[in-house]
Coordinates of C-alpha atoms in Angstrom, one line a residue:
M1 CA -1.4 21.6 5.4
H2 CA 1.8 23.6 5.8
Y3 CA 3.2 27.1 5.7
H4 CA 1.2 28.8 2.9
L5 CA -2.2 27.6 4.2
L6 CA -1.2 28.4 7.7
S7 CA -0.3 32.0 6.7
A8 CA -3.7 32.3 4.9
L9 CA -5.6 31.2 8.0
F10 CA -3.7 33.6 10.2
T11 CA -4.2 36.4 7.7
L12 CA -8.0 35.8 7.7
A13 CA -8.0 35.7 11.5
A14 CA -6.1 38.9 11.7
A15 CA -8.4 40.6 9.3
I16 CA -11.4 39.6 11.4
L17 CA -9.9 40.3 14.8
G18 CA -7.1 42.7 14.2
C19 CA -8.6 45.4 16.4
L20 CA -8.5 43.3 19.5
A21 CA -6.0 44.2 22.2
T22 CA -3.0 41.9 22.5
P23 CA -3.4 39.6 25.6
R24 CA -0.8 39.3 28.3
W25 CA 1.4 36.3 27.4
D26 CA 3.1 36.4 30.7
D27 CA -0.1 35.6 32.6
L28 CA 0.4 31.9 32.9
R29 CA -2.2 29.6 34.4
V30 CA -1.6 25.8 35.1
K31 CA -3.1 23.6 32.4
H32 CA -2.2 20.3 34.0
A33 CA 0.2 19.1 36.6
W34 CA 0.9 16.0 38.7
N35 CA 1.4 16.3 42.4
A36 CA 4.7 14.3 42.1
V37 CA 6.7 12.4 39.5
P38 CA 4.4 9.5 38.4
E39 CA 4.9 6.1 39.9
N40 CA 7.8 4.0 38.5
W41 CA 9.5 7.1 36.9
E42 CA 12.6 8.9 38.1
S43 CA 14.2 12.1 36.9
L44 CA 17.7 12.0 35.3
G45 CA 17.8 15.8 35.2
I46 CA 17.8 18.3 32.4
P47 CA 18.2 16.7 28.9
S48 CA 21.4 17.2 27.1
A49 CA 22.1 20.4 25.2
G50 CA 20.5 20.4 21.8
T51 CA 17.6 18.1 22.7
T52 CA 14.5 19.0 20.7
I53 CA 10.8 17.8 20.8
N54 CA 7.8 18.3 18.5
L55 CA 5.0 20.1 20.3
H56 CA 1.4 19.3 19.3
L57 CA -1.3 21.7 20.2
A58 CA -5.0 20.6 20.0
L59 CA -7.3 23.6 19.4
K60 CA -10.9 23.4 20.4
P61 CA -13.3 23.3 17.4
H62 CA -15.5 26.3 16.6
R63 CA -18.6 24.0 16.5
E64 CA -18.1 21.8 19.5
K65 CA -20.8 19.2 18.8
A66 CA -20.7 19.2 15.0
L67 CA -18.6 16.1 14.6
V68 CA -20.5 14.1 17.3
T69 CA -23.8 14.9 15.5
A70 CA -22.3 13.9 12.1
L71 CA -20.9 10.6 13.6
Y72 CA -24.3 9.6 15.0
E73 CA -26.0 10.4 11.7
V74 CA -23.7 8.2 9.5
S75 CA -23.5 5.4 12.2
S76 CA -27.2 5.0 13.3
P77 CA -29.3 2.6 11.4
G78 CA -32.6 4.3 10.4
H79 CA -31.1 7.7 9.9
S80 CA -31.3 9.0 6.3
K81 CA -27.5 9.6 6.3
Y82 CA -26.6 6.1 7.6
G83 CA -23.5 4.9 5.8
L84 CA -22.7 8.2 4.1
H85 CA -19.3 8.5 5.8
L86 CA -17.4 11.7 5.6
S87 CA -14.3 12.5 3.5
K88 CA -11.1 13.8 5.1
E89 CA -12.1 17.3 3.9
Q90 CA -15.6 17.2 5.4
V91 CA -14.3 16.1 8.8
A92 CA -11.7 18.9 8.7
E93 CA -14.4 21.4 8.1
L94 CA -16.4 20.2 11.1
V95 CA -13.5 20.3 13.6
M96 CA -12.0 23.7 12.3
P97 CA -11.2 26.1 15.2
H98 CA -12.5 29.6 15.4
P99 CA -10.4 32.2 13.6
H100 CA -10.0 33.9 16.9
S101 CA -8.2 30.8 18.2
L102 CA -5.7 30.9 15.4
E103 CA -5.1 34.6 15.8
L104 CA -4.4 34.2 19.5
V105 CA -2.0 31.2 19.0
K106 CA -0.2 33.1 16.2
S107 CA 0.3 36.1 18.4
W108 CA 1.5 33.9 21.3
L109 CA 4.0 32.0 19.2
N110 CA 5.2 35.1 17.5
F111 CA 5.8 36.7 20.9
H112 CA 8.1 33.7 21.7
G113 CA 9.9 33.9 18.4
V114 CA 8.5 30.7 16.9
L115 CA 8.9 30.9 13.1
P116 CA 5.8 30.2 11.0
S117 CA 8.0 27.9 8.8
S118 CA 8.4 25.5 11.8
I119 CA 4.6 25.1 12.2
S120 CA 2.4 22.7 10.3
V121 CA -1.4 22.3 10.5
S122 CA -3.5 19.1 10.3
H123 CA -7.1 18.1 10.6
G124 CA -8.6 21.4 9.5
G125 CA -6.4 23.5 11.7
N126 CA -7.6 21.5 14.7
W127 CA -4.0 20.5 15.5
L128 CA -0.8 22.5 15.2
T129 CA 2.6 20.9 15.3
L130 CA 5.8 22.9 16.2
T131 CA 8.7 20.9 14.8
G132 CA 12.2 20.8 16.4
V133 CA 11.4 22.9 19.5
S134 CA 14.4 23.1 21.9
V135 CA 13.7 22.0 25.4
S136 CA 14.5 25.6 26.7
K137 CA 12.0 27.1 24.2
A138 CA 9.4 24.6 25.2
N139 CA 9.9 25.5 28.9
D140 CA 9.5 29.2 28.0
L141 CA 6.3 28.6 26.0
L142 CA 4.7 26.4 28.6
G143 CA 6.1 27.6 31.9
A144 CA 7.4 24.0 32.1
S145 CA 10.4 22.1 33.4
Y146 CA 11.1 19.4 31.0
Q147 CA 13.5 16.7 32.2
L148 CA 14.7 13.3 31.2
Y149 CA 12.8 10.5 33.0
R150 CA 13.6 6.8 33.2
H151 CA 11.1 4.0 33.9
A152 CA 12.2 1.7 36.7
E153 CA 10.9 -1.5 35.1
T154 CA 11.7 -1.0 31.4
N155 CA 14.7 1.4 31.7
E156 CA 13.3 3.4 28.8
T157 CA 13.7 7.2 28.9
I158 CA 11.4 10.0 27.9
V159 CA 11.5 13.8 27.9
R160 CA 8.5 15.1 29.9
T161 CA 7.4 17.7 32.4
I162 CA 5.3 17.0 35.5
G163 CA 3.3 20.2 34.9
Y164 CA 2.7 22.9 32.2
S165 CA 0.9 26.2 31.9
L166 CA -0.7 28.3 29.2
P167 CA -1.5 32.0 29.1
A168 CA -4.9 32.7 30.6
A169 CA -6.1 33.9 27.2
L170 CA -5.5 30.5 25.6
H171 CA -7.2 28.2 28.0
K172 CA -10.6 28.5 26.3
H173 CA -8.9 27.8 22.9
V174 CA -6.3 25.2 23.4
Q175 CA -7.5 21.8 24.6
T176 CA -4.1 20.2 25.2
V177 CA -0.4 20.2 24.4
A178 CA 1.7 17.1 23.9
P179 CA 4.1 15.7 24.8
T180 CA 3.9 17.2 28.3
T181 CA 2.5 15.3 31.3
Y182 CA 1.6 12.0 29.7
F183 CA 3.9 9.5 31.4
A184 CA 2.6 6.1 30.5
S185 CA 5.3 3.7 29.5
P186 CA 5.1 2.7 25.8
R187 CA 6.5 -0.7 26.6
M188 CA 4.1 -1.2 29.5
S189 CA 1.0 -0.1 27.6
W190 CA 0.4 -3.2 25.7
Q191 CA -2.1 -5.7 27.0
T192 CA 0.6 -8.2 27.5
P193 CA -0.7 -11.7 26.6
R194 CA 0.1 -14.1 29.4
N195 CA 2.0 -17.2 28.4
R196 CA 0.3 -20.3 29.7
P197 CA 2.9 -23.0 30.5
G198 CA 2.4 -26.5 29.4
G199 CA -0.1 -25.8 26.6
A200 CA -0.6 -28.9 24.5
A201 CA 0.1 -28.4 20.8
A202 CA -3.3 -28.1 19.1
E203 CA -4.1 -30.4 16.3
Q204 CA -4.6 -29.3 12.7
V205 CA -8.3 -29.9 12.1
N206 CA -11.1 -29.1 9.7
A207 CA -13.7 -27.0 11.3
T208 CA -16.4 -28.3 9.1
S209 CA -15.9 -31.9 10.0
G210 CA -18.2 -33.8 12.4
D211 CA -15.1 -35.3 14.1
F212 CA -13.9 -31.8 15.0
V213 CA -17.2 -30.8 16.7
T214 CA -17.4 -34.2 18.5
A215 CA -13.9 -33.9 19.7
L216 CA -14.5 -30.4 21.1
L217 CA -17.7 -31.4 22.9
G218 CA -15.9 -34.3 24.6
R219 CA -13.2 -32.1 26.1
A220 CA -13.5 -30.1 29.3
D221 CA -10.9 -27.6 28.1
H222 CA -9.1 -26.9 24.9
D223 CA -6.8 -24.4 23.1
A224 CA -8.6 -21.9 20.9
T225 CA -7.2 -21.7 17.4
P226 CA -8.8 -20.5 14.1
P227 CA -10.7 -23.7 13.3
F228 CA -12.4 -23.6 16.7
L229 CA -13.1 -19.9 16.6
R230 CA -14.5 -20.0 13.1
W231 CA -16.8 -22.7 14.2
L232 CA -17.7 -21.0 17.5
Y233 CA -18.5 -17.7 15.9
N234 CA -20.2 -19.2 12.9
S235 CA -18.0 -17.9 10.1
V236 CA -16.7 -21.2 8.7
T237 CA -18.3 -21.1 5.2
Y238 CA -17.8 -17.4 4.4
V239 CA -15.1 -16.6 1.8
P240 CA -14.1 -13.0 1.4
A241 CA -15.0 -11.5 -2.0
A242 CA -13.9 -7.9 -1.8
T243 CA -10.2 -8.4 -1.1
D244 CA -9.3 -5.8 -3.7
R245 CA -11.1 -3.1 -1.6
N246 CA -11.4 -4.3 2.0
V247 CA -8.4 -4.0 4.3
L248 CA -7.8 -5.0 8.0
G249 CA -5.3 -2.8 9.9
I250 CA -3.4 -3.6 13.0
A251 CA -1.7 -0.9 15.2
G252 CA 1.5 -2.1 16.7
Y253 CA 3.7 -0.4 19.3
A254 CA 6.6 -0.8 21.7
E255 CA 9.0 -2.3 19.1
E256 CA 6.8 -5.4 18.6
Y257 CA 7.2 -7.0 15.2
P258 CA 5.4 -9.9 13.5
N259 CA 7.4 -12.7 11.7
P260 CA 6.3 -13.9 8.2
V261 CA 7.7 -17.4 8.7
D262 CA 5.7 -17.8 11.9
L263 CA 2.6 -16.7 10.0
T264 CA 3.2 -19.2 7.3
T265 CA 3.6 -22.0 9.9
F266 CA 0.5 -20.9 11.8
M267 CA -1.7 -20.7 8.7
D268 CA -0.4 -24.0 7.3
R269 CA -1.3 -25.7 10.6
F270 CA -4.6 -24.0 11.4
H271 CA -6.0 -22.7 8.2
S272 CA -4.3 -24.4 5.3
P273 CA -6.0 -22.5 2.5
G274 CA -4.1 -19.5 3.8
T275 CA -0.6 -20.9 3.8
G276 CA 0.5 -18.1 1.5
A277 CA -0.9 -15.4 3.8
T278 CA 1.2 -12.2 3.9
Y279 CA 1.0 -8.8 5.5
T280 CA 2.2 -5.3 4.6
V281 CA 4.3 -3.3 7.2
V282 CA 3.9 0.5 7.3
Q283 CA 6.4 2.3 9.6
V284 CA 5.0 5.3 11.4
D285 CA 6.9 8.0 13.3
Q286 CA 10.2 6.2 13.2
G287 CA 8.7 2.8 13.9
G288 CA 11.0 0.0 13.0
Y289 CA 10.5 -3.5 11.6
D290 CA 12.8 -6.4 12.4
P291 CA 11.1 -9.7 11.6
N292 CA 14.1 -11.6 13.1
N293 CA 13.2 -10.1 16.5
P294 CA 9.4 -10.9 16.7
G295 CA 7.1 -10.2 19.6
T296 CA 4.3 -12.4 20.9
E297 CA 1.8 -9.5 20.7
A298 CA 2.6 -8.7 17.1
N299 CA 2.6 -12.4 16.0
L300 CA -0.7 -12.9 17.9
N301 CA -2.4 -10.0 16.2
V302 CA -1.3 -10.8 12.6
Q303 CA -1.9 -14.5 13.0
Y304 CA -5.5 -14.1 14.3
A305 CA -6.4 -11.3 11.9
S306 CA -5.2 -13.6 9.1
G307 CA -6.7 -16.8 10.6
M308 CA -10.2 -15.2 10.9
A309 CA -10.3 -13.0 7.7
Y310 CA -8.0 -14.6 5.1
P311 CA -7.5 -13.6 2.3
T312 CA -8.3 -10.1 3.4
P313 CA -5.2 -7.9 3.1
I314 CA -3.6 -7.2 6.4
V315 CA -1.6 -4.0 7.1
Y316 CA 0.6 -3.8 10.3
Y317 CA 1.4 -0.3 11.4
S318 CA 4.7 -0.2 13.3
V319 CA 4.7 2.9 15.5
G320 CA 7.7 4.5 17.2
D321 CA 7.7 3.9 20.9
G322 CA 7.6 7.6 22.0
T323 CA 10.9 7.5 23.9
D324 CA 13.6 10.1 24.0
G325 CA 11.3 13.0 23.4
E326 CA 9.6 11.6 20.3
D327 CA 5.8 11.9 19.7
D328 CA 3.4 10.1 22.0
Q329 CA 2.6 6.7 20.3
Y330 CA -1.2 6.9 20.2
L331 CA -1.1 10.5 18.8
A332 CA 1.5 9.6 16.2
W333 CA -0.5 6.6 15.0
V334 CA -3.9 8.3 14.8
D335 CA -2.4 11.5 13.2
Y336 CA -0.8 9.3 10.5
M337 CA -4.1 7.4 9.8
L338 CA -6.2 10.6 9.6
N339 CA -3.9 12.0 7.0
L340 CA -4.4 9.1 4.7
D341 CA -6.9 9.5 1.9
E342 CA -7.9 5.8 2.2
I343 CA -8.0 4.1 5.6
P344 CA -8.5 0.4 6.3
Q345 CA -12.2 -0.3 7.1
T346 CA -11.4 -2.2 10.2
I347 CA -8.6 -1.6 12.7
S348 CA -7.6 -3.6 15.7
T349 CA -5.4 -2.3 18.6
S350 CA -4.4 -4.5 21.6
Y351 CA -2.8 -1.7 23.7
A352 CA -4.1 0.4 26.6
N353 CA -3.1 2.1 29.8
Y354 CA -5.1 3.0 32.9
E355 CA -7.2 6.1 32.3
T356 CA -5.4 7.9 35.2
D357 CA -2.1 7.6 33.3
F358 CA -3.5 10.2 30.8
P359 CA -4.1 13.9 31.6
L360 CA -7.8 14.4 31.1
D361 CA -7.5 17.0 28.3
Y362 CA -5.1 14.8 26.4
A363 CA -7.3 11.7 26.7
R364 CA -10.3 13.7 25.4
S365 CA -8.2 15.1 22.5
L366 CA -7.2 11.6 21.5
C367 CA -10.7 10.3 21.8
D368 CA -11.9 13.1 19.5
L369 CA -9.4 11.9 16.9
F370 CA -10.7 8.3 17.2
M371 CA -14.1 9.9 16.5
Q372 CA -12.8 11.3 13.3
L373 CA -11.8 7.8 12.2
G374 CA -15.4 6.6 12.9
A375 CA -16.9 9.5 11.0
R376 CA -14.8 8.4 8.0
G377 CA -16.2 4.9 8.0
V378 CA -13.6 3.0 10.1
S379 CA -14.5 0.4 12.7
V380 CA -11.9 1.0 15.4
L381 CA -11.5 -1.8 18.0
F382 CA -9.5 -1.7 21.2
A383 CA -8.8 -4.5 23.8
S384 CA -10.4 -3.8 27.2
G385 CA -7.4 -4.7 29.3
D386 CA -6.3 -7.8 31.3
D387 CA -6.7 -6.8 35.0
G388 CA -10.4 -7.0 35.5
V389 CA -11.7 -3.9 37.3
G390 CA -8.1 -3.0 38.3
E391 CA -4.8 -4.4 39.4
G392 CA -3.5 -4.2 43.0
D393 CA -5.4 -2.5 45.8
C394 CA -6.5 0.4 43.6
V395 CA -6.0 3.0 46.2
T396 CA -5.8 6.6 44.9
D397 CA -5.4 9.5 47.2
G398 CA -6.4 7.3 50.1
N399 CA -9.6 6.0 48.4
V400 CA -10.3 2.7 46.7
R401 CA -11.4 3.2 43.1
F402 CA -11.9 0.8 40.2
R403 CA -9.4 1.6 37.4
P404 CA -10.8 2.0 33.9
T405 CA -8.5 1.7 30.9
F406 CA -8.0 4.1 28.0
P407 CA -8.5 4.2 25.0
A408 CA -10.9 1.4 25.9
S409 CA -13.1 3.9 27.8
C410 CA -13.4 6.3 24.8
P411 CA -17.0 6.2 23.7
W412 CA -16.1 6.5 20.0
V413 CA -14.3 3.1 19.8
T414 CA -15.6 -0.4 20.1
T415 CA -14.0 -2.1 23.1
V416 CA -13.4 -5.9 23.2
G417 CA -13.6 -7.9 26.4
G418 CA -12.7 -11.5 27.0
T419 CA -14.5 -14.8 27.3
M420 CA -13.5 -18.5 27.7
R421 CA -14.8 -22.0 27.2
Y422 CA -18.0 -22.8 25.3
K423 CA -21.4 -24.5 25.8
P424 CA -21.7 -22.1 27.5
E425 CA -19.2 -19.5 26.8
I426 CA -18.4 -17.6 30.0
A427 CA -16.6 -14.4 31.0
S428 CA -12.8 -14.6 31.3
D429 CA -11.8 -13.5 34.8
L430 CA -9.1 -11.2 33.3
S431 CA -11.5 -9.2 31.1
G432 CA -11.0 -5.5 31.6
G433 CA -14.2 -3.6 32.1
G434 CA -16.0 -0.9 34.1
F435 CA -16.9 2.7 33.8
S436 CA -14.9 5.8 32.7
D437 CA -14.0 8.6 35.0
Y438 CA -13.4 10.9 32.0
F439 CA -16.2 10.3 29.5
K440 CA -20.0 10.6 30.1
R441 CA -22.3 7.8 29.0
P442 CA -23.0 8.0 25.3
D443 CA -26.6 8.0 24.1
Y444 CA -26.3 4.6 22.3
Q445 CA -25.8 2.7 25.5
D446 CA -28.2 4.5 27.9
E447 CA -30.8 1.8 27.9
A448 CA -28.3 -1.1 28.2
V449 CA -26.3 0.4 31.1
T450 CA -29.4 1.5 33.0
T451 CA -30.7 -2.1 32.8
F452 CA -27.4 -3.4 34.2
F453 CA -27.7 -1.1 37.2
E454 CA -31.2 -2.3 37.8
T455 CA -29.9 -5.8 37.9
I456 CA -26.9 -5.3 40.3
G457 CA -28.5 -2.7 42.6
N458 CA -26.0 -0.9 44.9
M459 CA -23.1 -3.3 44.3
Y460 CA -19.7 -1.4 44.6
Q461 CA -21.5 1.9 44.8
G462 CA -18.9 4.6 45.1
L463 CA -16.1 2.7 43.4
Y464 CA -17.0 3.8 39.9
N465 CA -18.8 6.6 38.1
D466 CA -22.4 5.3 37.3
S467 CA -23.2 8.1 34.9
S468 CA -20.2 7.5 32.5
R469 CA -19.2 5.4 29.5
G470 CA -19.4 1.7 30.3
F471 CA -17.1 -0.8 28.5
P472 CA -16.5 -3.3 26.9
D473 CA -19.0 -3.4 24.1
I474 CA -18.4 -6.9 22.7
A475 CA -16.2 -9.9 23.6
A476 CA -14.5 -13.0 22.3
Q477 CA -12.2 -15.8 23.5
A478 CA -9.2 -14.6 25.5
Y479 CA -8.1 -17.9 27.1
R480 CA -5.7 -20.5 25.9
I481 CA -5.2 -18.9 22.5
G482 CA -2.5 -20.8 20.5
I483 CA 0.1 -19.0 18.4
I484 CA 3.3 -19.8 16.7
F485 CA 6.3 -17.9 18.1
R486 CA 9.8 -18.5 16.8
N487 CA 8.5 -21.7 15.2
E488 CA 7.2 -23.0 18.5
Y489 CA 3.6 -23.4 19.6
E490 CA 2.6 -21.2 22.6
V491 CA -0.6 -20.6 24.4
L492 CA -1.6 -17.1 25.6
D493 CA -4.4 -15.4 27.6
G494 CA -5.6 -11.8 27.3
T495 CA -8.0 -9.5 25.6
S496 CA -5.1 -8.9 23.2
C497 CA -6.3 -12.1 21.7
A498 CA -10.0 -11.2 21.7
A499 CA -9.5 -7.9 19.8
P500 CA -8.0 -9.3 16.5
I501 CA -10.5 -12.2 16.7
V502 CA -13.5 -9.7 16.7
A503 CA -11.7 -7.5 14.2
G504 CA -11.5 -10.5 11.9
I505 CA -15.3 -11.0 12.2
I506 CA -16.1 -7.3 11.6
S507 CA -13.7 -7.3 8.6
L508 CA -15.7 -10.2 7.1
L509 CA -18.9 -8.2 7.6
N510 CA -17.4 -5.2 5.9
D511 CA -16.1 -7.5 3.1
Y512 CA -19.7 -8.8 2.6
R513 CA -21.2 -5.3 2.5
I514 CA -18.5 -4.0 0.1
S515 CA -18.9 -7.0 -2.2
Q516 CA -22.7 -6.1 -2.4
G517 CA -21.9 -2.5 -3.4
R518 CA -22.7 -1.1 0.0
R519 CA -20.7 1.0 2.5
P520 CA -18.7 -0.5 5.3
L521 CA -20.2 -0.5 8.8
G522 CA -18.0 2.3 10.2
F523 CA -18.5 3.2 13.8
L524 CA -20.1 0.1 15.2
N525 CA -21.6 0.9 18.5
P526 CA -25.0 2.5 17.6
W527 CA -25.6 -0.6 15.4
L528 CA -24.4 -3.1 18.0
Y529 CA -26.5 -1.6 20.8
G530 CA -29.5 -1.5 18.5
I531 CA -30.6 -4.1 15.9
A532 CA -27.3 -6.0 15.9
R533 CA -27.8 -7.2 19.5
A534 CA -29.8 -10.1 18.1
G535 CA -26.7 -11.3 16.4
L536 CA -24.6 -11.6 19.6
N537 CA -24.3 -14.4 22.0
D538 CA -25.2 -13.1 25.5
I539 CA -22.6 -14.1 28.1
T540 CA -24.4 -14.5 31.5
S541 CA -21.8 -16.0 33.9
G542 CA -18.4 -15.2 35.3
S543 CA -16.9 -11.9 36.5
N544 CA -13.8 -9.7 36.3
P545 CA -12.2 -9.6 39.7
G546 CA -9.7 -6.9 40.7
C547 CA -9.1 -4.2 43.3
N548 CA -9.5 -6.9 46.0
T549 CA -13.1 -7.5 44.9
D550 CA -15.0 -10.1 42.8
G551 CA -15.5 -7.4 40.1
F552 CA -18.6 -7.0 38.1
P553 CA -20.8 -10.0 37.2
A554 CA -21.7 -11.0 33.7
V555 CA -25.5 -10.9 33.6
V556 CA -28.3 -11.2 31.1
G557 CA -27.9 -8.2 28.7
W558 CA -25.0 -5.8 28.6
D559 CA -22.4 -6.0 31.4
P560 CA -19.0 -4.3 32.0
V561 CA -17.2 -7.7 31.6
T562 CA -18.3 -9.0 28.2
G563 CA -20.3 -6.1 26.9
L564 CA -23.2 -7.3 24.7
G565 CA -21.7 -10.7 24.2
S566 CA -19.7 -12.5 21.5
P567 CA -20.3 -12.4 17.7
D568 CA -22.3 -14.8 15.6
F569 CA -21.1 -14.0 12.1
E570 CA -24.0 -15.5 10.1
H571 CA -26.6 -13.8 12.2
L572 CA -24.7 -10.5 12.0
Q573 CA -24.3 -10.9 8.3
H574 CA -28.1 -11.3 7.9
I575 CA -28.7 -8.2 10.1
A576 CA -26.0 -6.2 8.1
N577 CA -27.9 -7.2 5.0
L578 CA -30.9 -5.3 6.2
L579 CA -29.0 -2.1 6.2
P580 CA -28.9 0.3 3.2

């Protein structure tokens, strides 16, 4: 939606509200500011002359709860609208801002000499993008002081400001502006899989053979590869039948690229029917693709998505890293996806930052965009993080506080924690989990979280928000996961591993439903916390230490370590078959 539609929207707004007095655009009020330059960043001063950025403005929807209501309707088994996912146009209508908001923004931008031709509109007018804004113009608009900042560990540079303002008249209409005060390092945001030295090369085996099961049960420890995982999660015999319609997507950031030769070697070794497996690369927002410079994260995601769901088509979205004043990586990716007419039914993302790295309004705006994906029938999965309840001493402003991760804490995504071992499967001690400081507890998990609090009593009271969104929702193996990297066998740990494993299982369920002429599962959580709980393996031992504590315990029922448990494909398939 570009210039002509924008003009029409503004004309309508002006006709309705033209008699209103023009607000004072010099009456600036702080929208968000940090007390100091965020940790690990240093200023290099004012950017060079001619530096431009693209400014994204999220406007508040006219009907605040309309999309939430619609999402629950199409995602809750038993509702008459279950599975009737919305089109791009229907979602846009639900998130449309009030005409007054558009009129005010038009007047403000016009006051600062911003040409309508430099403005584009997306998602029903819910987001405006100002293209090629000079840093000096951005400073004038936002009462900001954009500078070039360098990250001490990665040496990357970004153009950001530690604070920005908006005219008082816009605060009730504009939810956030980006890029402004979001400082998380793109290259530090991935849930870096931890290389485990000395991992023995896993044997090529047939997961249906008695020898395979006997060998596993005779070992105290083992590497997890597709034969073991397909056996453990009960998906050995299923063969995808809707590969012409069902797609599994993977979001990749931070200049991480998969390698097709490594994928061939991996599949030949661990799932020989898929030796010819391939993937499609889509480059988003100046994202690159260099298969000769592969990354362990990208290889891991593609190999386990393929190993679990072959021959389901895999699409790898390579996103620009957000440096040098480019768009923030999460926003660039989700904006691209929502502008597609057809979106993969399942998407896995193994990246996250601490929630406190995100300005509150920006995190909520991103979360709302993930909600749009769910309303359109997409199952969106995020890794929960690899630092338990938080890394280090977790002291903020003199107080110890557990450190939730985002987007894992967004209530409109399905978050994947980590497990290890089997017979019984237990919680992995790295599994990120806890409770959001930004998002209230969603209705679908009220009963499960309340039961958890009844179990643990006053444990860690005051270190987390007990009325908020708890995560993760589900879990899978995150320990001793074998991959092929540069033609060598490596073993990794991390919820980065668990996310594509669960995404593969969900993709198989979507494949099954589509092959039966039904709708994909879409947003999973109301289903998972409801009738699908019977198809999950409850994990009842282990914990996720961090912040100089033992972390939360895994208990009977839901817990903020492994969620509701790990998947059992055949049981979930049966339950999914009961849905319309």
